[in-house]
Coordinates of C-alpha atoms and ligand atoms in Angstrom, one line a residue:
M1 CA -39.4 6.2 28.3
T2 CA -41.0 6.0 24.8
A3 CA -42.4 2.8 23.4
R4 CA -39.5 2.6 21.0
E5 CA -36.9 2.9 23.8
R6 CA -38.7 0.2 25.8
V7 CA -38.6 -2.2 22.9
A8 CA -35.0 -1.5 22.2
G9 CA -34.2 -2.0 25.9
T10 CA -36.0 -5.3 26.1
V11 CA -34.2 -6.7 23.0
A12 CA -30.8 -5.5 24.3
N13 CA -31.5 -7.1 27.6
Y14 CA -32.6 -10.4 26.0
V15 CA -29.4 -10.6 24.0
D16 CA -27.2 -9.5 27.0
E17 CA -28.7 -12.2 29.3
R18 CA -27.7 -14.8 26.7
T19 CA -24.3 -13.5 25.5
G20 CA -23.0 -11.2 28.2
A21 CA -22.1 -8.8 25.4
A22 CA -23.0 -5.6 27.3
A23 CA -19.8 -5.3 29.4
W24 CA -17.6 -6.1 26.4
M25 CA -19.4 -3.6 24.2
K26 CA -19.3 -0.9 26.8
K27 CA -15.6 -1.2 27.2
N28 CA -14.8 -1.4 23.5
L29 CA -17.3 1.0 22.0
Q30 CA -15.7 3.7 24.2
K31 CA -12.3 3.0 22.8
V32 CA -10.6 6.2 21.7
F33 CA -9.3 6.5 18.2
P34 CA -7.0 9.4 17.2
D35 CA -8.2 11.6 14.3
H36 CA -6.4 12.4 11.1
W37 CA -7.5 12.2 7.5
S38 CA -4.7 9.8 6.5
F39 CA -6.1 7.1 8.8
M40 CA -9.0 6.7 6.4
L41 CA -6.7 5.2 3.7
G42 CA -6.8 1.8 5.4
E43 CA -10.5 2.2 5.6
V44 CA -10.9 2.7 1.9
A45 CA -9.0 -0.5 1.3
L46 CA -11.4 -2.3 3.7
Y47 CA -14.5 -0.9 2.2
S48 CA -13.5 -1.6 -1.4
F49 CA -12.7 -5.2 -0.3
I50 CA -16.3 -5.5 1.0
I51 CA -17.6 -4.1 -2.4
L52 CA -15.4 -6.7 -4.2
L53 CA -16.9 -9.5 -2.2
L54 CA -20.5 -8.3 -2.9
S55 CA -20.1 -7.6 -6.6
G56 CA -17.9 -10.7 -7.1
T57 CA -20.6 -12.9 -5.6
F58 CA -23.1 -11.5 -8.1
L59 CA -20.8 -12.4 -10.9
T60 CA -20.4 -16.0 -9.8
F61 CA -24.1 -16.6 -10.5
W62 CA -23.5 -16.4 -14.2
F63 CA -19.8 -16.8 -14.9
D64 CA -18.8 -20.3 -16.2
P65 CA -15.1 -21.0 -15.7
S66 CA -14.8 -23.6 -18.4
M67 CA -12.7 -24.0 -21.5
R68 CA -15.4 -25.9 -23.3
H69 CA -15.8 -24.7 -26.9
V70 CA -19.0 -23.0 -27.7
V71 CA -20.4 -21.0 -30.6
Y72 CA -21.5 -17.5 -29.5
E73 CA -25.2 -16.9 -30.0
G74 CA -25.8 -14.0 -27.6
S75 CA -27.0 -10.5 -28.4
Y76 CA -23.6 -8.9 -29.2
Q77 CA -23.8 -9.1 -33.0
P78 CA -20.1 -8.5 -34.1
L79 CA -19.2 -11.9 -32.3
K80 CA -22.2 -13.9 -33.6
D81 CA -21.2 -17.4 -34.6
V82 CA -17.6 -17.0 -33.4
E83 CA -16.1 -20.0 -31.6
M84 CA -14.9 -19.3 -28.1
S85 CA -14.5 -20.7 -24.6
A86 CA -17.5 -20.9 -22.3
S87 CA -15.6 -18.5 -20.0
Y88 CA -15.5 -15.8 -22.6
A89 CA -19.1 -16.5 -23.7
S90 CA -20.4 -16.3 -20.2
T91 CA -18.5 -13.0 -19.6
L92 CA -20.2 -11.6 -22.8
H93 CA -23.5 -13.0 -21.5
I94 CA -23.0 -11.1 -18.2
S95 CA -22.1 -7.9 -20.1
F96 CA -25.0 -7.9 -22.6
D97 CA -27.8 -10.2 -21.5
V98 CA -27.9 -10.2 -17.7
R99 CA -29.8 -7.3 -16.2
G100 CA -27.3 -5.1 -14.4
G101 CA -24.5 -7.5 -15.3
L102 CA -22.2 -5.0 -17.1
L103 CA -22.7 -2.5 -14.2
M104 CA -21.7 -5.2 -11.7
R105 CA -18.6 -6.3 -13.8
Q106 CA -17.5 -2.7 -14.0
I107 CA -18.1 -2.0 -10.3
H108 CA -16.1 -5.2 -9.5
H109 CA -13.2 -4.1 -11.7
W110 CA -13.2 -0.5 -10.5
A111 CA -13.3 -1.7 -6.9
A112 CA -10.3 -3.9 -7.6
L113 CA -8.3 -0.9 -9.0
I114 CA -9.4 1.3 -6.0
F115 CA -8.6 -1.5 -3.5
M116 CA -5.0 -1.8 -4.8
A117 CA -4.6 2.0 -5.0
A118 CA -5.9 2.4 -1.4
I119 CA -3.5 -0.4 -0.2
V120 CA -0.5 1.3 -1.8
V121 CA -1.3 4.8 -0.5
H122 CA -2.1 3.3 2.9
L123 CA 1.3 1.6 2.8
L124 CA 3.0 4.8 1.9
R125 CA 1.3 6.6 4.8
V126 CA 2.5 3.9 7.2
F127 CA 6.0 4.0 5.7
F128 CA 6.6 7.8 5.5
T129 CA 5.3 8.4 9.1
G130 CA 7.2 5.5 10.6
A131 CA 4.0 3.7 11.8
F132 CA 5.7 0.4 11.1
R133 CA 8.2 0.7 14.0
K134 CA 8.0 -1.4 17.1
P135 CA 5.5 -2.8 18.1
R136 CA 3.8 -2.7 14.7
E137 CA 6.4 -4.6 12.6
F138 CA 4.2 -7.7 12.5
N139 CA 1.3 -5.7 11.1
W140 CA 3.6 -4.3 8.5
I141 CA 4.6 -7.8 7.4
L142 CA 0.9 -8.8 7.3
G143 CA 0.4 -5.7 5.1
I144 CA 3.1 -6.7 2.7
A145 CA 1.4 -10.2 2.5
L146 CA -1.9 -8.5 1.7
L147 CA -0.3 -6.3 -0.9
T148 CA 1.3 -9.3 -2.6
L149 CA -1.9 -11.3 -2.5
G150 CA -3.8 -8.3 -3.8
I151 CA -1.6 -8.2 -6.9
V152 CA -2.0 -12.0 -7.4
E153 CA -5.8 -11.8 -6.8
G154 CA -6.3 -9.0 -9.3
F155 CA -4.2 -10.7 -11.9
L156 CA -6.2 -13.9 -11.6
G157 CA -9.4 -11.9 -11.8
Y158 CA -8.7 -10.3 -15.1
S159 CA -7.3 -13.6 -16.4
L160 CA -10.7 -15.3 -16.0
P161 CA -12.7 -14.0 -19.0
D162 CA -10.3 -15.7 -21.5
D163 CA -10.3 -12.7 -23.8
L164 CA -7.3 -11.8 -25.9
L165 CA -5.9 -9.4 -23.2
S166 CA -6.2 -11.9 -20.3
G167 CA -4.8 -14.7 -22.4
T168 CA -1.8 -12.6 -23.2
G169 CA -1.3 -11.9 -19.4
I170 CA -1.4 -15.6 -18.6
R171 CA 1.1 -16.2 -21.4
I172 CA 3.5 -13.9 -19.7
A173 CA 2.9 -15.6 -16.3
H174 CA 3.6 -18.9 -18.1
A175 CA 6.9 -17.6 -19.5
I176 CA 7.9 -16.4 -16.0
I177 CA 7.2 -19.8 -14.5
Q178 CA 9.2 -21.5 -17.2
S179 CA 12.2 -19.2 -16.7
I180 CA 12.8 -20.7 -13.2
P181 CA 16.0 -22.7 -13.6
V182 CA 15.8 -26.5 -13.5
V183 CA 12.2 -26.8 -12.3
G184 CA 10.5 -24.2 -14.4
T185 CA 9.3 -26.5 -17.1
Y186 CA 7.9 -29.0 -14.6
L187 CA 6.2 -26.3 -12.6
S188 CA 4.5 -24.9 -15.7
F189 CA 3.3 -28.4 -16.7
F190 CA 2.0 -28.8 -13.2
A191 CA 0.1 -25.5 -13.2
F192 CA -1.3 -25.8 -16.7
G193 CA -1.8 -29.6 -16.6
G194 CA 0.4 -30.0 -19.7
A195 CA 1.2 -27.6 -22.5
F196 CA 0.0 -23.9 -22.6
P197 CA -2.8 -22.9 -22.6
G198 CA -4.5 -26.3 -21.9
E199 CA -8.0 -26.8 -20.6
I200 CA -7.7 -26.7 -16.8
F201 CA -5.8 -23.4 -16.0
I202 CA -8.9 -21.2 -15.9
P203 CA -11.1 -23.6 -13.8
R204 CA -8.2 -23.8 -11.3
I205 CA -7.5 -20.1 -11.0
Y206 CA -11.3 -19.6 -10.6
I207 CA -11.3 -21.5 -7.4
V208 CA -8.2 -19.7 -6.2
H209 CA -9.8 -16.4 -7.1
V210 CA -13.3 -16.8 -5.6
L211 CA -12.5 -19.1 -2.7
L212 CA -9.0 -19.6 -1.6
L213 CA -7.6 -16.1 -1.8
P214 CA -10.7 -14.3 -0.5
G215 CA -10.7 -16.7 2.5
I216 CA -7.0 -15.9 3.2
F217 CA -7.8 -12.2 2.8
L218 CA -10.6 -12.3 5.3
A219 CA -8.4 -14.1 7.8
L220 CA -5.4 -11.7 7.3
I221 CA -7.5 -8.5 7.3
T222 CA -9.2 -9.7 10.6
V223 CA -5.8 -10.3 12.3
H224 CA -4.5 -6.9 10.8
L225 CA -7.4 -5.0 12.4
M226 CA -7.3 -6.9 15.6
L227 CA -3.7 -5.9 16.0
V228 CA -4.5 -2.2 15.3
W229 CA -7.1 -2.6 18.0
Y230 CA -4.9 -4.3 20.5
Q231 CA -1.8 -2.2 19.9
K232 CA -3.8 1.0 19.6
H233 CA -3.5 3.4 16.7
T234 CA -0.5 5.7 16.4
Q235 CA -1.0 9.4 16.5
Y236 CA 0.6 12.5 15.0
P237 CA 2.7 14.6 17.4
G238 CA 1.2 17.7 19.0
P239 CA 0.6 19.3 22.4
G240 CA -0.8 16.8 24.9
R241 CA 0.0 13.8 22.8
T242 CA 2.6 11.5 24.2
E243 CA 3.9 7.9 23.7
K244 CA 1.7 6.8 26.5
N245 CA -1.8 8.3 25.7
V246 CA -4.2 8.4 22.8
V247 CA -5.9 11.7 22.1
G248 CA -9.1 11.4 19.9
Y249 CA -12.8 10.5 19.8
P250 CA -14.6 7.4 21.1
L251 CA -15.5 4.8 18.6
M252 CA -19.2 5.1 19.5
P253 CA -20.8 7.4 18.3
V254 CA -18.2 9.4 16.5
Y255 CA -16.3 6.8 14.4
M256 CA -19.2 4.5 13.9
A257 CA -21.1 7.4 12.2
K258 CA -18.0 8.5 10.3
A259 CA -17.1 5.0 9.1
G260 CA -20.7 4.1 8.2
G261 CA -21.0 7.3 6.1
F262 CA -17.6 6.8 4.6
F263 CA -18.4 3.3 3.4
F264 CA -21.3 4.7 1.4
I265 CA -19.1 7.4 -0.1
V266 CA -16.6 4.7 -1.3
F267 CA -19.5 2.6 -2.6
G268 CA -21.0 5.6 -4.3
V269 CA -17.8 6.6 -6.0
T270 CA -17.2 3.0 -7.2
A271 CA -20.7 2.6 -8.4
F272 CA -20.5 6.0 -10.2
L273 CA -17.3 4.9 -12.0
G274 CA -18.8 1.6 -12.8
A275 CA -21.8 3.3 -14.3
V276 CA -20.0 5.9 -16.5
A277 CA -16.5 4.8 -17.1
S278 CA -16.0 1.8 -19.3
I279 CA -13.4 -0.7 -18.0
N280 CA -12.1 -3.9 -19.6
P281 CA -14.5 -4.0 -22.6
I282 CA -13.6 -7.6 -23.4
W283 CA -16.0 -7.8 -26.4
L284 CA -13.6 -5.4 -28.2
Y285 CA -10.6 -7.7 -27.7
G286 CA -12.2 -11.0 -28.9
P287 CA -11.6 -14.5 -27.6
Y288 CA -8.0 -15.6 -26.8
T289 CA -6.0 -17.5 -29.4
P290 CA -2.3 -18.1 -28.6
G291 CA -1.3 -17.0 -32.1
Q292 CA -2.7 -13.4 -31.7
I293 CA -1.9 -10.4 -29.6
S294 CA -3.2 -6.8 -29.8
A295 CA -0.6 -4.0 -30.2
G296 CA -1.7 -2.0 -27.2
S297 CA -1.9 -4.7 -24.6
Q298 CA -1.5 -3.3 -21.1
P299 CA -2.2 -4.9 -17.7
D300 CA -4.1 -3.3 -14.8
W301 CA -2.1 -0.5 -13.2
Y302 CA -0.7 -2.5 -10.2
M303 CA 0.9 -5.0 -12.6
G304 CA 2.3 -2.2 -14.8
W305 CA 5.7 -2.1 -13.1
L306 CA 6.3 -5.8 -13.6
D307 CA 5.2 -5.6 -17.2
G308 CA 7.5 -2.6 -17.7
L309 CA 10.5 -4.4 -16.1
V310 CA 10.0 -7.4 -18.3
R311 CA 9.7 -5.2 -21.4
M312 CA 12.8 -3.2 -20.4
A313 CA 15.2 -6.1 -19.7
P314 CA 18.0 -6.6 -22.2
P315 CA 18.1 -9.9 -24.1
I316 CA 20.5 -12.0 -22.0
E317 CA 20.5 -15.8 -22.0
T318 CA 23.0 -18.3 -20.9
H319 CA 23.3 -22.0 -21.8
A320 CA 24.9 -24.3 -19.3
F321 CA 24.8 -28.1 -18.9
G322 CA 22.0 -28.4 -21.4
H323 CA 19.9 -25.8 -19.7
T324 CA 18.9 -22.4 -21.0
I325 CA 18.6 -19.6 -18.4
S326 CA 16.6 -16.7 -19.7
W327 CA 17.9 -13.9 -17.5
N328 CA 15.8 -11.4 -19.5
I329 CA 12.7 -13.0 -17.9
L330 CA 14.0 -14.4 -14.7
L331 CA 15.6 -11.2 -13.5
P332 CA 12.7 -8.7 -14.1
G333 CA 10.0 -11.3 -13.6
L334 CA 11.1 -13.0 -10.4
I335 CA 14.5 -11.9 -8.9
I336 CA 14.0 -8.2 -8.8
P337 CA 10.4 -8.4 -7.5
G338 CA 11.6 -10.9 -5.0
I339 CA 14.3 -8.5 -3.7
I340 CA 11.8 -5.6 -3.6
F341 CA 9.2 -7.4 -1.6
T342 CA 11.6 -9.1 0.8
G343 CA 13.3 -5.8 1.3
M344 CA 10.0 -4.1 2.0
A345 CA 9.0 -6.8 4.5
L346 CA 12.3 -6.6 6.3
Y347 CA 12.5 -2.8 6.3
P348 CA 11.4 -2.2 9.9
F349 CA 14.1 -4.5 11.2
I350 CA 16.8 -3.0 8.8
E351 CA 15.9 0.5 10.0
S352 CA 16.0 -0.4 13.7
W353 CA 19.4 -2.1 13.1
I354 CA 20.8 1.1 11.4
S355 CA 19.4 3.5 14.0
G356 CA 20.1 1.2 17.0
D357 CA 16.6 2.2 18.2
K358 CA 14.8 -0.8 19.8
R359 CA 12.1 1.3 21.7
E360 CA 8.4 1.3 21.1
H361 CA 6.9 4.2 19.1
H362 CA 3.3 5.4 19.1
L363 CA 4.0 9.0 18.0
L364 CA 4.4 9.3 14.3
D365 CA 7.3 11.0 12.5
R366 CA 7.0 14.0 10.2
P367 CA 8.7 12.7 7.1
R368 CA 11.1 15.6 6.9
N369 CA 12.5 14.7 10.3
V370 CA 13.7 11.3 9.0
P371 CA 15.4 12.4 5.7
N372 CA 17.0 9.0 4.9
R373 CA 13.8 7.0 5.2
T374 CA 11.8 9.6 3.3
A375 CA 14.5 9.7 0.5
L376 CA 14.5 5.9 0.3
G377 CA 10.7 5.9 0.0
V378 CA 10.8 8.4 -2.8
M379 CA 13.6 6.5 -4.5
S380 CA 11.6 3.3 -4.5
L381 CA 8.5 5.1 -5.8
T382 CA 10.5 6.6 -8.6
F383 CA 11.8 3.1 -9.5
M384 CA 8.3 1.8 -9.6
V385 CA 6.9 4.7 -11.7
I386 CA 9.8 4.5 -14.2
A387 CA 9.2 0.7 -14.5
M388 CA 5.5 1.3 -15.0
I389 CA 5.9 4.0 -17.7
N390 CA 8.7 2.0 -19.3
G391 CA 11.0 4.9 -18.8
G392 CA 14.0 3.2 -20.3
R393 CA 17.1 1.4 -19.1
I394 CA 19.2 4.5 -18.3
G395 CA 16.2 6.1 -16.6
I396 CA 15.7 3.2 -14.2
L397 CA 19.3 3.2 -13.2
V398 CA 19.9 7.0 -12.9
L399 CA 16.7 8.6 -11.8
P400 CA 16.0 6.6 -8.5
P401 CA 19.4 7.5 -6.9
L402 CA 18.9 11.1 -8.1
A403 CA 15.5 11.1 -6.4
F404 CA 17.1 10.0 -3.2
V405 CA 19.6 12.8 -3.2
I406 CA 17.1 15.5 -4.1
T407 CA 14.5 14.3 -1.5
K408 CA 17.1 14.2 1.2
R409 CA 18.2 17.8 0.4
I410 CA 14.5 18.9 0.4
C411 CA 14.0 17.3 3.8
L412 CA 17.0 19.0 5.2
S413 CA 15.9 22.4 3.8
L414 CA 12.4 21.9 5.3
Q415 CA 14.1 21.2 8.7
R416 CA 16.1 24.4 8.2
A417 CA 12.8 26.2 7.5
D418 CA 11.3 24.8 10.7
R419 CA 14.3 26.0 12.7
E420 CA 13.9 29.5 11.2
L421 CA 10.2 29.5 12.0
V422 CA 10.7 28.5 15.6
L423 CA 13.6 30.9 16.2
H424 CA 12.4 33.9 14.2
G425 CA 8.7 33.4 13.7
K426 CA 6.5 33.8 10.6
E427 CA 7.2 36.4 8.0
T428 CA 4.3 38.8 8.0
G429 CA 5.1 40.8 4.8
R430 CA 4.9 44.0 6.9
L431 CA 8.0 46.2 6.3
V432 CA 8.9 48.8 8.9
M433 CA 11.4 51.6 8.7
L434 CA 13.4 51.9 11.9
P435 CA 14.3 55.5 13.2
H436 CA 17.8 55.2 11.8
G437 CA 16.5 54.4 8.3
E438 CA 16.9 50.6 8.3
F439 CA 14.1 48.5 6.8
I440 CA 13.1 45.3 8.6
E441 CA 10.3 42.8 8.0
V442 CA 8.2 42.2 11.1
H443 CA 8.1 38.5 12.1
E444 CA 5.2 37.1 14.1
E445 CA 6.1 34.7 16.8
L446 CA 4.7 31.1 16.5
S447 CA 2.2 29.9 19.1
A448 CA 3.6 27.7 21.9
E449 CA 1.6 24.7 20.4
K450 CA 3.1 25.2 17.0
K451 CA 6.6 25.6 18.4
F452 CA 6.1 22.4 20.4
T453 CA 4.9 20.4 17.3
L454 CA 8.0 21.6 15.3
T455 CA 10.5 20.7 18.0
Q456 CA 9.1 17.7 20.0
H457 CA 10.9 15.1 17.9
E458 CA 14.0 13.3 18.8
Q459 CA 16.9 13.6 16.4
V460 CA 18.6 10.3 15.6
K461 CA 22.2 10.0 16.7
A462 CA 24.9 8.1 14.8
I463 CA 26.1 4.9 16.4
S464 CA 29.8 5.1 17.1
L465 CA 32.0 2.4 15.9
V466 CA 33.4 0.2 18.7
K467 CA 36.5 -1.4 17.4
E468 CA 37.8 -3.0 20.6
D469 CA 36.0 -4.1 23.7
T470 CA 37.2 -3.0 27.2
G471 CA 39.8 -5.8 27.3
G472 CA 41.4 -4.5 24.1
V473 CA 40.0 -7.5 22.0
L474 CA 39.1 -6.6 18.4
N475 CA 35.4 -6.6 17.7
P476 CA 34.6 -9.9 16.0
K477 CA 31.6 -8.2 14.2
G478 CA 34.1 -6.0 12.4
I479 CA 32.5 -5.6 8.9
R480 CA 28.9 -5.6 10.2
A481 CA 29.8 -2.9 12.8
K482 CA 31.5 -0.8 10.1
L483 CA 28.5 -1.1 7.8
Q484 CA 26.2 -0.2 10.6
A485 CA 28.3 2.8 11.6
R486 CA 28.4 4.1 8.0
F487 CA 24.6 3.7 7.4
S488 CA 23.8 5.2 10.8
A489 CA 26.0 8.2 10.2
A490 CA 24.1 8.9 6.9
N491 CA 20.9 8.3 8.8
A492 CA 21.7 10.8 11.5
E493 CA 22.4 13.7 9.1
N494 CA 20.0 16.3 10.3
I495 CA 19.7 20.1 10.9
A496 CA 20.1 20.7 14.6
K497 CA 16.8 21.7 16.0
P498 CA 16.7 24.8 18.1
T499 CA 17.6 24.3 21.7
A500 CA 15.6 25.7 24.6
T501 CA 18.4 28.1 25.4
E502 CA 18.4 29.4 21.8
V503 CA 14.7 30.0 21.9
K504 CA 14.9 31.7 25.3
E505 CA 17.7 34.0 24.2
L506 CA 15.7 35.1 21.2
E507 CA 12.5 35.5 23.2
G508 CA 14.6 37.8 25.5
G509 CA 14.8 40.4 22.8
H510 CA 15.9 40.7 19.3
H511 CA 15.1 39.1 15.9
Ligands
HEM1 C1 -6.2 -5.5 2.4 C2 -5.4 -4.5 2.7 C3 -5.4 -3.7 3.9 C4 -6.5 -3.3 4.7 C5 -7.9 -3.6 4.5 C6 -5.9 -2.5 5.8 C7 -6.7 -1.9 6.8 C8 -6.2 -1.1 7.8 C9 -6.9 -0.2 8.7 C10 -8.4 0.1 8.6 C11 -6.1 0.4 9.6 C12 -6.4 1.5 10.6 C13 -6.5 2.8 10.0 C14 -5.2 3.3 9.3 O1 -4.2 3.5 9.9 O2 -5.2 3.6 8.0 C15 -4.7 -0.1 9.3 C16 -3.6 0.1 10.0 C17 -2.3 -0.3 9.7 N1 -1.9 -1.0 8.5 FE1 -3.2 -1.7 7.1 N2 -4.6 -2.4 5.7 C18 -4.2 -3.1 4.5 C19 -2.9 -3.3 4.0 C20 -1.8 -2.8 4.7 C21 -0.4 -2.8 4.1 C22 -0.1 -3.1 2.6 C23 0.4 -2.3 5.0 C24 1.9 -2.1 5.0 C25 2.7 -2.9 4.4 C26 -0.3 -2.1 6.2 C27 0.2 -1.7 7.5 C28 -0.6 -1.2 8.5 C29 0.0 -0.7 9.8 C30 1.4 -0.8 10.2 C31 -1.1 -0.2 10.5 C32 -1.1 0.5 11.9 C33 -1.0 2.0 11.6 C34 -1.0 2.9 12.8 O3 -1.3 2.4 13.9 O4 -0.7 4.1 12.6 N3 -1.7 -2.3 6.0 N4 -4.8 -1.0 8.2

C-alpha cells in the first residue's frame, strides 16, 4: 500500500465510523444506468442550471434592483449624464466597469437559453419515446412544472435590467394580467403596487428571481432526480433488455467520469458563447420609458411563441355589464397557454385512457411504432414554431393538422419498411442474372439481434365498444365509451409486424 492509499483509507474510515456512509455508497455507486446519448439531455439541463446559480450569484454582488433615479456617470460615454433607474445603471456598471462582469452577464444569459433549450429537447425525448408512461407520470408532471417555472424565471431575469426591451416585456405581462376578467385590474394594482410601471415591481421580481424560484427549482430538481433513481431509468429495446432488468454500466466509475467530463464540456461551450457572442446588449437599447418602444423588440426564444400568439390574435373585444373583455389578449396570453400546459401535464393519463394500457413500462418506444403519439408531438411542435415565427393566422390553423397527417403517414411507411427489412433483408445493390435470364437483387438477411429489435414491440389494439353489459343493460358511460373507442381505433392503426410463421416461411427458402 502506498502512502497516498494509506491516507485515503484513514480518511475514508474516519468518515465512515461517524456517518456509516460506506454501505450506502457501496450499494448506490454500483447502481447500473442504461446507456444512450439521448439520456444526456436531462444532464445538460442540470449542468446549465448549476452554471446559472454560479454566474447569477456573481451578478448579485453588483446588481442594484432599485427604481431610484440616478444620473449615469460610468465609462460608457454615449449614455453619459442620462437619467435612468439604479437597476439599469448597475447593469451598465457590471457590463463596463466590473472586471469580468460583461463575460459573467453573457454566460448567465447564454446558460439560461441553453437551460431552456435542454429542457425542451429533454421533454421531447421523454415524450416521443413514451418514457412518461406508468410509473413515471408524476415525474412528467414535475417536468412540466419545471418547464413552466423556467419560462417565468427567464422572463423575470431579462426584465430586471430595466432597459427599453425588458420594460416592453413587462408592459406586455401587465396587459395580460389586466385582461383577466373582473379581477385583472385589481391583480395588476397588487403586482405593481399601483399604476404601471411604479417603483416596486423590479425589487419584487428580483427576490422572486434570485431567491424564491431558484429555491423551488432546487427542491423540484432534487425530487425529479430522486424519482429517476428510485424508479430506475428506462432503456431502449434490444436483445437482452426486458421490462424487468437494466442493461448498462455502473455509476462508479463509468458515469461519474462521463458526467464530470460532460459538465465541463457544457461549461466550456457556455463560457465560449459568453466570450464571443454578444447577447442582450442593453446599452444599445437605452433606459426604459413607457412612451418608447424599439421596432425590432423580440423576447428570448422560449417566450417567442407567446409573443407570436399575442401579435397574431385578431382584435376582438366584448363589452358586457360595464366590463371590457379583451379576447385578443386573454385568449393568446392566458387561455391558449393554459390549455396547452394543462394538456401536456395530463397527457400520460389521456394516453393510457385511450389505449386502455394501465401497465408499467420500462422499455422505451421507437417513435414510429406509436404513430398517433408521434404525430401529435409533431403537430404541437409545428403549432409552437408557427406561433414563434408569427407564421400567420391561416398557417397556425392549417399547418399543425397537416403535420399530424403527414407524420402519421411517415410513421406507417417506416413500419412498412421495417417489415420489409425483417422479411426480405437489406438491399445489397448486387444484381444477379438467374440461369433463365431474370435479374434479381440479392438481399442480405438481418442479424437475429436486429430482427429482434425491429419486432419486439407490442402493437396497440383498439378497445372494442361495449354497449350493453351481460344483463343487457345499456352502458351508462355511453358517450365517453364511444369517444374512447373512436380515439383508440385511430391509435391502433399500425402496419402488422411480421409474425414468427411468416419469418420462418421465408427463412425456409425464397425471397
Ligand atoms: C430543470 C429541468 C430538468 C432537469 C434538470 C431534468 C433532469 C433530468 C435528468 C438528469 C434525467 C435522467 C437522464 C435523462 O433521462 O435525460 C431526467 C429524467 C426524466 N425527466 Fe427530466 N429534467 C428536467 C425537466 C424535465 C421536463 C420538462 C420533463 C417532461 C415534462 C421531464 C421528464 C423526465 C422524465 C419522465 C424522466 C425519466 C426518463 C426515463 O427514465 O427515461 N424532465 N431528468
